[in-house]
Amino acid sequence: MNFKNDLVNNILPFWLKDAIDYENGGIYTCLDKDGNIYGTDKSVWFQGRALWVFSKAYNCIEKNEEYLKAAKNIYKFFPKCTDTDGRMFFTVTKDGRELQKRRYYFSETFAAIGCAELYKATGDKEVLESAEKYFAVAYECFKGVRKNPPKINPENLKTKALSPVMIMLATAQVMRSVPGLYDKYNAIAKECLDEILHGGYLTERALLESVSIDGKFVDSPNGRIVNPGHSLEAAWFILAEGIVTKNDEAISAAKKIIDITLPLGIDKTHGGIIAFTDLDGKPPVQLEWDMKLWWPQCETMIALRLAYTVFKEEKYLKLYEEFKEYCEKYFVDNESGEWYGYLHYDNTVSTTLKGNIFKGPFHIPRLYIIMAMMDEFGGIVEYMG
Amino acid sequence: MNFKNDLVNNILPFWLKDAIDYENGGIYTCLDKDGNIYGTDKSVWFQGRALWVFSKAYNCIEKNEEYLKAAKNIYKFFPKCTDTDGRMFFTVTKDGRELQKRRYYFSETFAAIGCAELYKATGDKEVLESAEKYFAVAYECFKGVRKNPPKINPENLKTKALSPVMIMLATAQVMRSVPGLYDKYNAIAKECLDEILHGGYLTERALLESVSIDGKFVDSPNGRIVNPGHSLEAAWFILAEGIVTKNDEAISAAKKIIDITLPLGIDKTHGGIIAFTDLDGKPPVQLEWDMKLWWPQCETMIALRLAYTVFKEEKYLKLYEEFKEYCEKYFVDNESGEWYGYLHYDNTVSTTLKGNIFKGPFHIPRLYIIMAMMDEFGGIVEYMG
């Protein structure tokens, strides 16, 4: 992989070819192997995520006006993705009519980082206001100020999950990088980091996805589940946080997460990182548990390369090179561009689709952007800025 | 397979060993390969489904008091699975506190058939009242008298789905079999059959899972999806309906569904029925699309054997025998009993679990019960009675 070259000549062009909807605004993500649209419902997550990717590529990789044009076209679709209460939908029709609105606030966090990055490109104050507005909505949900009806009755399932606090950390990290916003969002990043490190998720055996409200291990399928790609993504968020804020505790914790997660996640027979595993070897209930999904491989590569950069241990470099080879061999589609998203347990392709409601231009271009910047600068600090 | 023998010596004992919760009432379904409980949350679907299975086995296979004891123990758990509005939950804690309540009414339909079958065993009028009460709640949801908040905004996605009408047909069929209830529930079965046959789901190419409100094909991932196991299950419901009510149109429609579905569902390379396919060869969005799940194999076997019985075409018998061999070879666990639930595309075992929230004692024992009764009586009419 030549990250910068592949990013600008393969990954981004794949999504720029037909997916940007200049008629209605926004971006389609249901693309088949060749990039043809097989479904027109739009993922709101991906409006924000794609806005971030094209803006970030414009800001940090290449001042390509096509990136900025795509970003602006996606941004103008945001009002249609937003309900009257300020919260965003989960999916909308191609022309922006509500299909599904969910209780989660991931849509809003991705919108916030997308706007933050576009603002850096254009300096448009309205875009900055949008970033802060979407972040505020997400933060109100996170803090329980806005109450969304819970999926599971909280009276009877007294647990808390890693995902919400982890996404708030990552979102605050991006918001913090906007000139003038450091102090406000640094405080929130610190709040989230503290909860991740001291909220009971990080045990001697794994970074848990779900623990009791008072931070204890719950011996249930959800309590035992490990999502290795998610753990390794969290690890590099935390490691980056440690570097940027000079926090040794965070740096040590990130190393620990990487070291305990890799043996749980790596498929020793076929290579790659599996989707889920049960910490006690009981059956994971997720049907795709032993499939190889694109994004855990991306997050593993980032975590490994960053770990090598910081800790200088050869094992990280060796494994990073192995994963790079593995992804080149099995995930990269040399015929039609971009990556496959879903491989069977044995690395054969399960479906040739390049995008759906959950796969679009995010983890893969983010990997390539970070790697291209590390190739250039040697560290992660510039990526975080 | 010796259906009656395997049912009474393998399948039912597997679920009777440790899954029946005589402490709290009800049944656990999260069982590992050996039948050990790995999760204690209870599926409300499976309270009704298991009640039906143990009652039906008692009524039609063997007057084993253990079946009746299990059935009664499950029935006494029903009040804890039922909300104050009469609707049921989707999952509850082991002691019957609400975890999740969903907008769908499958829980109520399974409770209705379970109670109907238990009533046949005991003649307890309260159980009959429960059957009619749960059916009434489901029917009110089906007819829109009870409004549940829709998942997708119905203003912008004007489609209707096969599942709700198909489950109401199957539920009405069981309710109709209770002495004294024929006329009332026969009218509902007829209403459902008419909608399935004339509502636009049955096309020349496939039985569709989702069509527009006015019964037209929708060219979207959901509109194009075929669930072959579901289609073949519908086919045998419809074929049985045709036989019981002497409706030639239903009999012809069932044959057509079987004939158009088999080529869409059969994996010509590895055997078995896949989980999903896109009618136009576009990527199915379900990750498990090419996995072999237990229940589509069961429904295929029933459809094929019934088709052979009715139409006397050798092709159905030949394929039925092939599926029986296939399931014996790959699904039946000769070490620990029962069937695996989830095989990879290549028939290797994906997970060794025997149960979860969606797999429990239903499709497999129902298959064995029907087959044992067909072995004995040669037809399906006695099963329906």
Coordinates of N, CA and C in Angstrom, one line a residue, chain A residues 136-219:
Chain A
A136 N -23.7 19.8 20.7 CA -24.4 20.1 21.9 C -25.6 19.1 22.0
V137 N -26.3 18.8 20.9 CA -27.4 17.9 20.9 C -26.9 16.5 21.4
A138 N -25.8 16.0 20.8 CA -25.2 14.7 21.2 C -24.8 14.7 22.7
Y139 N -24.2 15.8 23.1 CA -23.8 15.9 24.5 C -24.9 15.9 25.5
E140 N -26.0 16.6 25.1 CA -27.2 16.6 25.9 C -27.8 15.2 26.0
C141 N -27.7 14.4 24.9 CA -28.2 13.0 25.0 C -27.3 12.2 25.9
F142 N -26.0 12.4 25.7 CA -25.0 11.7 26.4 C -25.1 11.9 27.9
K143 N -25.4 13.1 28.3 CA -25.5 13.4 29.7 C -26.9 13.2 30.3
G144 N -27.8 12.7 29.4 CA -29.2 12.4 29.9 C -30.1 13.7 30.0
V145 N -29.6 14.8 29.6 CA -30.4 16.0 29.6 C -31.6 15.9 28.6
R146 N -31.2 15.4 27.4 CA -32.3 14.9 26.5 C -32.5 13.4 26.8
K147 N -33.7 13.1 27.1 CA -34.0 11.7 27.3 C -34.6 11.0 26.1
N148 N -33.9 10.0 25.6 CA -34.4 9.1 24.6 C -35.0 7.9 25.2
P149 N -36.1 7.4 24.7 CA -36.7 6.1 25.2 C -35.6 5.0 25.1
P150 N -35.3 4.3 26.2 CA -34.3 3.3 26.1 C -34.8 2.0 25.5
K151 N -33.9 1.3 24.8 CA -34.3 0.1 24.2 C -34.6 -1.0 25.2
I152 N -33.8 -1.1 26.2 CA -34.0 -2.1 27.3 C -34.4 -1.3 28.5
N153 N -35.4 -1.9 29.2 CA -35.9 -1.2 30.4 C -34.7 -1.0 31.5
P154 N -34.3 0.2 31.7 CA -33.1 0.4 32.6 C -33.4 0.1 34.1
E155 N -34.6 -0.1 34.4 CA -34.9 -0.6 35.8 C -34.4 -2.0 36.0
N156 N -34.4 -2.8 34.9 CA -34.1 -4.2 35.0 C -32.8 -4.6 34.4
L157 N -32.2 -3.7 33.7 CA -30.8 -4.0 33.1 C -30.0 -2.8 33.5
K158 N -29.3 -2.9 34.6 CA -28.6 -1.7 35.1 C -27.1 -1.8 34.6
T159 N -27.0 -1.6 33.3 CA -25.6 -1.6 32.7 C -25.4 -0.3 32.0
K160 N -24.1 0.0 31.7 CA -23.7 1.1 30.9 C -22.8 0.6 29.8
A161 N -22.7 1.3 28.6 CA -22.0 0.8 27.5 C -20.8 1.7 27.2
L162 N -19.8 1.1 26.6 CA -18.6 1.8 26.2 C -18.8 2.8 25.0
S163 N -19.6 2.3 24.0 CA -19.7 3.1 22.8 C -20.0 4.6 23.0
P164 N -21.0 4.9 23.8 CA -21.4 6.3 23.9 C -20.3 7.2 24.4
V165 N -19.5 6.7 25.4 CA -18.5 7.6 25.9 C -17.3 7.6 25.0
M166 N -17.0 6.5 24.3 CA -15.9 6.4 23.3 C -16.2 7.3 22.2
I167 N -17.4 7.4 21.7 CA -17.7 8.3 20.5 C -17.6 9.7 21.0
M168 N -18.0 10.0 22.2 CA -17.9 11.4 22.7 C -16.5 11.8 22.8
L169 N -15.6 10.9 23.3 CA -14.2 11.2 23.3 C -13.7 11.6 21.9
A170 N -13.9 10.7 21.0 CA -13.4 10.9 19.6 C -14.0 12.2 19.0
T171 N -15.2 12.5 19.3 CA -15.9 13.7 18.8 C -15.3 14.9 19.4
A172 N -15.1 14.9 20.7 CA -14.5 16.0 21.4 C -13.1 16.3 20.9
Q173 N -12.4 15.2 20.6 CA -11.0 15.4 20.1 C -11.0 16.2 18.8
V174 N -12.0 15.9 17.9 CA -12.0 16.6 16.7 C -12.5 18.1 16.9
M175 N -13.5 18.3 17.8 CA -14.0 19.6 18.1 C -12.9 20.5 18.7
R176 N -12.1 19.8 19.5 CA -11.0 20.5 20.2 C -9.9 21.1 19.2
S177 N -9.9 20.4 18.0 CA -8.8 20.8 17.1 C -9.2 22.0 16.3
V178 N -10.5 22.5 16.4 CA -10.9 23.7 15.8 C -10.3 24.9 16.5
P179 N -9.6 25.8 15.8 CA -9.0 27.0 16.5 C -10.1 27.7 17.4
G180 N -9.7 28.0 18.6 CA -10.6 28.7 19.5 C -11.4 27.8 20.4
L181 N -11.5 26.5 20.1 CA -12.4 25.7 20.8 C -11.7 24.8 21.8
Y182 N -10.4 24.9 21.9 CA -9.6 23.9 22.7 C -10.1 23.7 24.1
D183 N -10.2 24.7 24.9 CA -10.5 24.6 26.3 C -11.9 23.9 26.5
K184 N -12.9 24.4 25.8 CA -14.2 23.8 26.0 C -14.3 22.3 25.8
Y185 N -13.7 21.9 24.6 CA -13.8 20.5 24.2 C -12.8 19.6 24.9
N186 N -11.7 20.2 25.3 CA -10.6 19.5 26.0 C -11.2 19.0 27.3
A187 N -12.0 19.8 28.0 CA -12.6 19.4 29.2 C -13.5 18.2 29.1
I188 N -14.3 18.2 27.9 CA -15.2 17.1 27.7 C -14.4 15.8 27.3
A189 N -13.3 16.0 26.5 CA -12.5 14.9 26.2 C -11.9 14.2 27.5
K190 N -11.5 15.1 28.4 CA -10.9 14.6 29.7 C -12.0 13.9 30.5
E191 N -13.2 14.4 30.5 CA -14.3 13.8 31.2 C -14.5 12.4 30.7
C192 N -14.5 12.3 29.3 CA -14.8 11.0 28.7 C -13.6 10.0 28.9
L193 N -12.4 10.5 28.8 CA -11.2 9.6 29.0 C -11.3 9.1 30.5
D194 N -11.6 9.9 31.4 CA -11.7 9.4 32.8 C -12.7 8.3 33.0
E195 N -13.8 8.5 32.3 CA -14.9 7.5 32.5 C -14.4 6.2 31.8
I196 N -13.8 6.3 30.6 CA -13.3 5.0 30.0 C -12.3 4.3 30.9
L197 N -11.3 5.1 31.4 CA -10.2 4.5 32.2 C -10.7 4.0 33.6
H198 N -11.6 4.7 34.2 CA -12.0 4.4 35.6 C -13.4 3.9 35.7
G199 N -14.1 3.8 34.6 CA -15.6 3.4 34.7 C -15.8 1.9 34.8
G200 N -14.7 1.1 34.9 CA -14.9 -0.3 35.0 C -14.7 -1.1 33.7
Y201 N -14.6 -0.4 32.6 CA -14.6 -1.1 31.3 C -13.2 -1.8 31.1
L202 N -12.2 -1.2 31.6 CA -10.8 -1.7 31.4 C -10.5 -2.7 32.5
T203 N -10.5 -4.0 32.2 CA -10.1 -5.0 33.2 C -8.8 -5.6 32.8
E204 N -8.3 -6.6 33.5 CA -7.1 -7.2 33.2 C -7.2 -8.1 32.0
R205 N -8.4 -8.5 31.6 CA -8.5 -9.4 30.5 C -9.0 -8.8 29.2
A206 N -9.7 -7.7 29.3 CA -10.3 -7.1 28.1 C -10.8 -5.7 28.4
L207 N -11.0 -4.9 27.3 CA -11.8 -3.7 27.4 C -13.2 -4.1 27.1
L208 N -14.1 -4.0 28.1 CA -15.5 -4.5 28.0 C -16.4 -3.5 27.3
E209 N -17.3 -4.0 26.6 CA -18.3 -3.2 25.9 C -19.4 -2.7 26.8
S210 N -19.7 -3.5 27.9 CA -20.8 -3.2 28.7 C -20.5 -3.7 30.1
V211 N -20.7 -2.9 31.1 CA -20.5 -3.2 32.5 C -21.7 -2.7 33.4
S212 N -21.8 -3.1 34.6 CA -22.9 -2.7 35.5 C -22.7 -1.2 35.7
I213 N -23.8 -0.5 36.1 CA -23.7 0.9 36.4 C -22.6 1.3 37.3
D214 N -22.3 0.4 38.3 CA -21.2 0.7 39.2 C -19.9 0.1 38.7
G215 N -19.8 -0.2 37.4 CA -18.5 -0.6 36.9 C -18.0 -2.0 37.1
K216 N -18.9 -2.9 37.3 CA -18.5 -4.3 37.5 C -18.8 -5.1 36.3
F217 N -18.0 -6.2 36.2 CA -18.2 -7.2 35.1 C -19.6 -7.8 35.3
V218 N -20.3 -8.0 34.2 CA -21.6 -8.7 34.2 C -21.5 -10.0 33.4
D219 N -21.8 -11.1 34.1 CA -21.6 -12.4 33.5 C -22.8 -12.8 32.7

